[in-house]
Coordinates of C-alpha atoms and ligand atoms in Angstrom, one line a residue:
M27 CA 0.0 0.0 0.0
S28 CA 1.5 3.3 -1.0
S29 CA 2.3 6.1 1.4
I30 CA 0.0 5.4 4.2
R31 CA -0.5 8.2 6.5
T32 CA -1.5 7.1 10.0
I33 CA -3.9 9.3 11.9
A34 CA -3.5 10.0 15.6
L35 CA -6.6 8.8 17.3
T36 CA -7.6 11.4 19.8
S37 CA -11.3 12.1 20.0
A38 CA -14.3 10.0 19.3
A39 CA -16.8 11.4 16.8
A40 CA -14.2 13.4 15.0
I41 CA -14.3 13.4 11.3
I42 CA -10.9 12.4 10.2
T43 CA -9.9 14.1 7.0
L44 CA -6.2 14.5 6.2
S45 CA -6.1 17.5 4.0
G46 CA -8.2 20.1 2.2
A47 CA -7.9 18.0 -1.0
A48 CA -10.8 15.8 -2.0
L49 CA -9.9 12.3 -0.9
A50 CA -11.7 9.4 -2.4
A51 CA -12.4 7.6 0.9
D52 CA -12.8 8.8 4.4
A53 CA -12.7 7.3 7.9
E54 CA -14.9 8.6 10.6
R55 CA -14.6 7.4 14.2
E56 CA -17.8 7.5 16.3
V57 CA -19.4 5.9 19.4
F58 CA -21.6 2.9 18.6
G59 CA -22.9 2.1 22.1
T60 CA -22.0 0.9 25.5
L61 CA -21.9 -2.5 27.2
E62 CA -23.7 -3.1 30.5
D63 CA -20.4 -2.8 32.3
G64 CA -19.8 0.6 30.8
T65 CA -17.3 -0.4 28.1
E66 CA -17.7 1.9 25.1
I67 CA -18.1 0.2 21.7
E68 CA -16.7 2.3 19.0
A69 CA -17.4 2.3 15.3
V70 CA -15.3 3.4 12.3
L71 CA -17.2 4.4 9.2
L72 CA -15.3 4.0 5.9
S73 CA -16.9 5.7 3.0
N74 CA -16.0 6.4 -0.6
D75 CA -17.2 8.9 -3.2
D76 CA -19.4 6.4 -4.9
G77 CA -21.8 6.0 -2.0
V78 CA -20.2 2.8 -0.6
T79 CA -19.8 2.8 3.1
A80 CA -18.6 0.1 5.6
R81 CA -19.1 0.5 9.3
V82 CA -16.9 -1.7 11.6
I83 CA -17.5 -1.9 15.3
T84 CA -15.0 -2.9 18.0
L85 CA -17.3 -5.5 19.4
G86 CA -16.2 -8.6 17.5
A87 CA -14.4 -6.4 14.9
T88 CA -17.7 -6.7 13.2
L89 CA -18.8 -5.4 9.8
Q90 CA -22.0 -3.8 11.1
S91 CA -23.2 -2.3 7.8
L92 CA -22.2 -2.3 4.2
Q93 CA -24.1 0.2 2.0
T94 CA -23.9 0.1 -1.7
P95 CA -25.8 1.6 -4.6
D96 CA -28.1 -0.5 -6.7
K97 CA -28.5 -0.3 -10.5
R98 CA -30.7 2.8 -10.1
G99 CA -28.2 4.4 -7.7
T100 CA -30.3 3.8 -4.6
V101 CA -28.0 3.1 -1.6
D102 CA -29.0 0.5 0.9
D103 CA -27.4 -1.9 3.4
I104 CA -26.5 -5.3 2.1
V105 CA -25.5 -7.0 5.3
L106 CA -27.5 -8.1 8.3
G107 CA -26.6 -6.7 11.7
H108 CA -27.8 -5.2 15.0
D109 CA -28.3 -1.6 16.2
T110 CA -26.9 -2.1 19.7
P111 CA -24.0 -4.0 21.4
A112 CA -26.4 -5.8 23.7
E113 CA -28.1 -7.5 20.7
Y114 CA -24.8 -8.7 19.3
L115 CA -24.0 -10.2 22.7
A116 CA -27.4 -11.8 23.1
T117 CA -27.8 -13.5 19.8
P118 CA -26.0 -16.6 18.4
Q119 CA -25.9 -15.7 14.8
Y120 CA -22.4 -14.1 14.5
L121 CA -23.8 -11.4 12.2
G122 CA -20.9 -9.8 10.4
A123 CA -18.4 -10.8 13.1
T124 CA -14.7 -11.7 12.9
I125 CA -14.6 -15.4 13.7
G126 CA -11.7 -16.9 15.7
R127 CA -9.8 -18.6 16.8
F128 CA -11.2 -21.3 14.6
A129 CA -14.0 -20.6 12.2
N130 CA -16.5 -23.4 11.7
R131 CA -16.7 -26.7 13.6
I132 CA -14.2 -28.9 15.3
G133 CA -15.6 -32.4 15.9
D134 CA -16.2 -33.5 19.5
A135 CA -14.6 -30.2 20.6
T136 CA -11.2 -31.8 20.7
F137 CA -8.0 -31.9 18.7
S138 CA -4.4 -33.0 19.2
L139 CA -1.2 -31.3 18.4
D140 CA 2.1 -33.2 18.6
G141 CA 0.5 -35.7 21.0
T142 CA -1.2 -33.3 23.3
E143 CA -5.0 -33.4 23.3
Y144 CA -6.8 -30.1 23.7
T145 CA -10.4 -29.8 24.9
L146 CA -12.4 -26.9 23.6
E147 CA -15.8 -25.6 24.6
A148 CA -18.7 -27.7 23.2
N149 CA -21.1 -25.0 22.1
D150 CA -22.8 -26.8 19.2
G151 CA -24.0 -30.1 20.5
D152 CA -20.9 -32.1 21.2
N153 CA -18.9 -30.0 18.8
H154 CA -17.0 -26.7 18.9
L155 CA -18.2 -23.8 16.7
H156 CA -16.7 -20.5 15.7
G157 CA -14.2 -20.3 18.6
G158 CA -16.6 -21.2 21.4
V159 CA -18.8 -19.3 23.8
T160 CA -16.4 -16.3 24.0
G161 CA -14.9 -16.3 20.6
F162 CA -13.4 -13.3 18.8
D163 CA -17.0 -12.2 17.9
K164 CA -17.9 -11.6 21.6
L165 CA -14.7 -9.7 22.5
V166 CA -14.0 -6.0 22.4
W167 CA -11.2 -5.2 20.0
T168 CA -8.9 -2.2 20.2
I169 CA -8.6 0.3 17.3
T170 CA -4.9 0.5 16.6
D171 CA -4.9 2.4 13.4
V172 CA -7.1 4.4 11.1
S173 CA -5.5 5.4 7.8
E174 CA -6.1 7.0 4.4
D175 CA -3.7 6.5 1.6
D176 CA -2.9 8.4 -1.7
D177 CA -4.8 5.8 -3.7
G178 CA -8.0 6.8 -2.2
A179 CA -8.5 4.0 0.3
A180 CA -9.4 4.3 3.9
S181 CA -8.8 1.6 6.5
V182 CA -9.2 0.7 10.2
T183 CA -7.2 -1.9 12.1
M184 CA -8.4 -3.6 15.2
S185 CA -6.3 -5.8 17.5
L186 CA -6.9 -8.3 20.2
T187 CA -4.8 -10.5 22.6
S188 CA -6.2 -13.9 23.2
P189 CA -4.5 -15.4 26.3
D190 CA -3.0 -18.9 26.4
G191 CA -5.8 -21.4 27.1
A192 CA -8.6 -19.1 26.0
G193 CA -11.5 -21.3 25.0
G194 CA -9.2 -24.3 25.5
Y195 CA -6.8 -23.3 22.7
P196 CA -3.0 -23.3 23.3
G197 CA -0.8 -20.2 23.0
T198 CA -1.2 -16.5 23.5
V199 CA -2.4 -15.2 20.2
E200 CA -2.1 -11.6 19.0
A201 CA -4.7 -11.1 16.3
S202 CA -5.6 -8.2 14.1
V203 CA -8.1 -7.4 11.4
T204 CA -7.8 -4.5 8.9
Y205 CA -10.8 -3.4 6.9
M206 CA -9.9 -1.3 3.9
L207 CA -12.3 0.4 1.5
D208 CA -11.1 1.4 -1.9
D209 CA -12.4 4.1 -4.1
D210 CA -13.7 1.4 -6.5
G211 CA -15.9 -0.1 -3.8
T212 CA -13.8 -3.1 -2.8
L213 CA -13.7 -3.9 0.9
T214 CA -10.5 -5.8 1.8
I215 CA -10.5 -7.7 5.1
D216 CA -7.0 -8.7 6.2
H217 CA -6.8 -11.1 9.2
R218 CA -3.5 -11.8 10.9
A219 CA -2.3 -13.7 14.0
T220 CA 0.8 -14.8 15.7
T221 CA 1.3 -17.2 18.6
D222 CA 3.9 -18.0 21.3
K223 CA 3.1 -21.8 21.2
T224 CA 2.1 -24.1 18.4
T225 CA -1.6 -23.7 17.9
I226 CA -4.4 -23.6 15.3
I227 CA -5.9 -20.6 13.6
N228 CA -8.7 -20.2 11.0
M229 CA -10.2 -16.6 11.0
T230 CA -12.9 -15.4 8.7
N231 CA -15.7 -12.8 8.4
H232 CA -19.2 -13.9 9.0
S233 CA -21.3 -11.4 7.1
Y234 CA -24.8 -12.3 6.0
F235 CA -25.5 -10.8 2.6
N236 CA -28.8 -9.8 1.2
L237 CA -28.4 -7.9 -2.1
S238 CA -32.1 -6.8 -2.2
G239 CA -31.1 -4.3 0.5
H240 CA -32.2 -4.0 4.1
K241 CA -35.1 -1.6 3.6
D242 CA -36.9 -3.9 1.1
M243 CA -35.6 -7.3 2.3
R244 CA -36.5 -10.3 0.2
P245 CA -35.3 -13.8 0.8
I246 CA -32.0 -14.7 -0.8
V247 CA -33.5 -17.7 -2.6
S248 CA -33.9 -15.4 -5.6
H249 CA -30.2 -14.5 -5.7
D250 CA -27.9 -16.2 -8.2
L251 CA -24.7 -17.7 -7.0
M252 CA -21.5 -18.9 -8.6
I253 CA -18.8 -20.8 -6.7
P254 CA -15.8 -22.0 -8.7
A255 CA -15.5 -25.3 -6.8
S256 CA -15.6 -28.8 -8.4
A257 CA -15.8 -30.5 -5.0
Y258 CA -17.2 -30.0 -1.5
T259 CA -16.9 -31.7 1.8
P260 CA -20.1 -33.7 2.8
V261 CA -21.0 -33.7 6.4
D262 CA -22.5 -35.9 9.1
S263 CA -25.6 -35.1 11.2
G264 CA -23.5 -32.8 13.4
L265 CA -22.3 -30.9 10.3
I266 CA -18.8 -32.3 10.7
P267 CA -17.1 -33.2 7.4
T268 CA -16.9 -37.0 6.9
G269 CA -13.5 -36.6 5.3
E270 CA -14.8 -37.3 1.8
I271 CA -14.0 -34.8 -0.9
R272 CA -17.0 -35.2 -3.2
D273 CA -17.4 -34.1 -6.9
V274 CA -20.2 -31.5 -7.2
A275 CA -21.2 -32.7 -10.7
G276 CA -24.8 -33.7 -10.9
T277 CA -25.5 -32.5 -7.4
P278 CA -27.3 -29.4 -5.9
F279 CA -23.8 -28.3 -5.0
D280 CA -22.7 -27.5 -8.5
F281 CA -22.4 -23.7 -8.6
R282 CA -19.7 -23.6 -11.3
E283 CA -22.2 -21.9 -13.5
P284 CA -24.4 -19.2 -11.9
M285 CA -27.5 -20.9 -10.3
R286 CA -30.6 -19.5 -8.6
I287 CA -30.1 -20.4 -4.9
G288 CA -33.7 -21.5 -4.5
A289 CA -33.6 -23.8 -7.5
R290 CA -32.2 -26.8 -5.4
L291 CA -32.5 -25.5 -1.8
R292 CA -35.6 -27.6 -1.1
N293 CA -34.3 -30.8 -2.6
G294 CA -35.6 -33.3 -0.1
N295 CA -34.0 -36.1 -2.1
D296 CA -30.5 -34.9 -1.4
E297 CA -29.2 -36.2 1.9
Q298 CA -26.7 -33.4 2.3
I299 CA -29.3 -30.6 1.7
M300 CA -31.4 -32.4 4.3
L301 CA -28.6 -32.6 6.9
G302 CA -27.7 -28.9 6.4
L303 CA -31.4 -27.7 6.4
G304 CA -30.2 -26.2 3.1
Y305 CA -26.7 -25.2 2.2
D306 CA -24.3 -25.2 5.1
H307 CA -21.2 -26.7 3.4
N308 CA -17.6 -26.2 2.7
F309 CA -16.7 -25.8 -1.0
V310 CA -13.2 -26.7 -2.1
L311 CA -12.1 -24.0 -4.4
D312 CA -10.6 -24.9 -7.8
E313 CA -7.0 -24.3 -8.4
G314 CA -6.3 -20.7 -9.3
D315 CA -4.3 -17.8 -8.2
E316 CA -3.5 -18.9 -4.6
D317 CA -2.7 -15.3 -3.6
M318 CA -6.2 -14.1 -4.4
R319 CA -8.8 -16.2 -6.2
L320 CA -12.4 -15.8 -6.8
A321 CA -14.5 -17.7 -4.1
A322 CA -18.0 -16.6 -5.1
R323 CA -20.0 -14.2 -7.2
L324 CA -23.5 -13.3 -5.9
T325 CA -26.0 -11.3 -7.9
A326 CA -29.6 -10.1 -7.4
A327 CA -31.5 -9.4 -10.6
V328 CA -34.1 -7.1 -8.9
T329 CA -31.5 -4.6 -7.7
G330 CA -28.7 -5.5 -10.0
R331 CA -26.3 -5.6 -7.1
M332 CA -23.3 -7.9 -7.3
I333 CA -20.6 -8.9 -4.9
E334 CA -17.5 -11.0 -5.6
I335 CA -15.6 -12.6 -2.8
Y336 CA -11.9 -13.2 -3.3
T337 CA -9.6 -15.1 -0.9
D338 CA -6.2 -16.6 -0.4
Q339 CA -7.7 -19.5 1.5
P340 CA -8.5 -22.9 0.0
A341 CA -12.2 -23.1 0.6
V342 CA -15.4 -21.2 1.2
Q343 CA -18.4 -22.1 3.5
F344 CA -21.7 -21.4 1.9
Y345 CA -24.4 -21.1 4.6
S346 CA -27.9 -20.2 3.4
G347 CA -29.0 -18.7 6.7
N348 CA -30.9 -21.8 7.8
F349 CA -30.8 -21.1 11.5
L350 CA -32.2 -17.5 11.2
D351 CA -35.5 -18.2 12.9
G352 CA -37.3 -14.9 13.4
T353 CA -36.2 -14.6 17.0
T354 CA -33.3 -12.3 16.2
P355 CA -34.4 -8.6 15.8
G356 CA -31.9 -7.0 13.4
K357 CA -31.2 -3.4 12.4
G358 CA -34.3 -1.2 12.5
G359 CA -36.2 -3.9 14.5
I360 CA -36.5 -6.1 11.4
L361 CA -36.8 -9.8 12.3
Y362 CA -34.4 -12.0 10.4
R363 CA -36.1 -15.2 9.2
Q364 CA -34.7 -18.3 7.5
G365 CA -33.0 -17.4 4.2
D366 CA -33.0 -13.7 4.8
G367 CA -29.2 -13.6 4.5
L368 CA -26.4 -15.9 3.3
C369 CA -22.8 -16.3 4.4
L370 CA -19.8 -16.9 2.2
E371 CA -17.0 -17.6 4.6
P372 CA -13.5 -18.2 3.1
Q373 CA -11.5 -20.5 5.4
V374 CA -9.6 -23.8 5.7
Y375 CA -11.9 -26.8 5.8
P376 CA -14.0 -27.4 8.9
D377 CA -12.5 -29.9 11.4
A378 CA -9.1 -29.5 9.7
P379 CA -7.3 -30.1 13.0
N380 CA -8.7 -33.7 13.1
K381 CA -8.4 -34.4 9.4
P382 CA -4.7 -35.0 8.4
D383 CA -5.7 -34.9 4.7
F384 CA -7.2 -31.5 4.9
P385 CA -5.2 -28.3 4.5
S386 CA -3.5 -27.5 7.8
A387 CA -4.6 -24.8 10.3
R388 CA -1.4 -25.1 12.3
L389 CA 0.5 -22.0 13.3
E390 CA 4.0 -22.0 14.8
P391 CA 5.7 -19.4 17.0
G392 CA 7.6 -17.1 14.7
E393 CA 5.1 -17.5 11.8
E394 CA 2.4 -15.1 10.9
Y395 CA -1.1 -16.3 10.0
V396 CA -2.6 -14.2 7.1
H397 CA -6.0 -14.5 5.6
V398 CA -6.8 -11.7 3.1
M399 CA -10.3 -11.6 1.6
K400 CA -12.0 -9.1 -0.6
I401 CA -15.6 -8.2 -1.0
K402 CA -15.9 -6.4 -4.3
T403 CA -19.2 -4.6 -4.6
G404 CA -20.9 -3.4 -7.8
V405 CA -23.8 -3.8 -10.1
T406 CA -24.3 -6.1 -13.1
K407 CA -24.6 -4.5 -16.5
Ligands
BGC19 C1 -22.3 -22.3 10.1 C2 -23.7 -22.6 10.6 C3 -24.0 -22.0 11.9 C4 -23.8 -20.5 11.7 C5 -24.0 -19.8 12.9 C6 -22.2 -20.8 10.0 O1 -20.9 -20.4 9.6 O2 -21.9 -22.9 9.0 O3 -23.8 -24.0 10.7 O4 -25.2 -22.3 12.4 O5 -22.5 -20.2 11.2 O6 -24.3 -18.5 12.7

C-alpha cells in the first residue's frame, strides 16, 4: 500500500480528513454504544465517493453495515446486523463478526497437536463452533490504526490479545483485522495472527449478505450464486465433514455456473441438503491464483447488485442462513427469518485439525497467519 498516513486517534466522533484536498475515501470514528459494564463500543465508518460505506465496530471487529448503490443508484445496506452492542452479545448468529480462533466446527470439541490433546468448549451439541462461547466475535477489539492513503483507500485496524488457554486453545495469540475500503468499492479484510506456542488458527468474516437491501428485504432464494468449486466436503448429522471430498457434478452443490439459490435448496432427495437444512457446506475452491482467487459471485436481478468474494484460503463455506429463525431482531427492528441472508466464509476446511488430509490450520511461533479476503461490490450490466 503506498504512502499510508497514519492518523493519531484522539477524540471519538471526530471526522478524520487529512487535507483540504478531496480524498476518495474517508474514515470517521464514532461511538456505537455501551456495554452493561460501561465499556464503550466504537465504530469506524469508511466511505468512498461512490456511496459505498462500511461500518466496523470494535465488538467482534464486526462489519455492522455495508451500504452500496443498486443499478438505479439507490443506496442500501446489504449485510445483516444489529443496532446495539447488547443485541450482538445476546444472539448466536455471528452477524458480520470476525470469527476466531477457529471458524466453523471442530468435531467432539477436541483436537491434538504433537501428541497433546486439547479440549475446547462444546457450544454446538458435542462440537465446537466459531471459537466457542467467548470467541473473537464476543470480545472488544482495540482500534490500533485508522489510515487513508494516496490511492483513495481508507482503513481501520483492530487488534486483540487472546490469552494462552482461551476457550481451550494453546498459545497466547495476537490477532488483528484490517478493513480497507477502496475508491472502487472493494472492501478488503485482512486477518492476521501470531502465537507463542504451536496452535491452530482459522479466521474469517461472518457477514450475511442480502443484495435486495435491508429496507426492502427479500429472501436470498432469488439471488444467483457462482462458486468456482468442483468439489465439496459432505457432512454428518453434526455438520462435521466426513472426510470425503465429493465431486459436485450432478448434485445441488454444482455452482460452477451461476445458479438460482432457491432452485435446489428444497431438494428433499439430497441427503446433504437435508442434513444442512439447506446449504451449510464447505466448497473446495478450484486451483487458481493462490494469492487471491475468486471464491464466489453473488447477484440479485431485482436490484442489479453484485458482490464478488476473493480469498487466499483454500475453501469457502456457503451457509444459506438456515438457522435464522425470526427470533433475532436486526437493524431497525427487522426480524431475520430463515434465508434472509447468506454467508460466504473463506477458510480452511471445517474440522481440519482432526483431518490430516485437509489443509493445515497449524500456526507455529515465529510464523504469521494471514487471511486476506476481498468483498468487491458493484452492479451487473
Ligand atoms: C455455520 C452454521 C452456523 C452459523 C451460525 C455458519 O458459519 O456454517 O452451521 O449455524 O454459522 O451463525
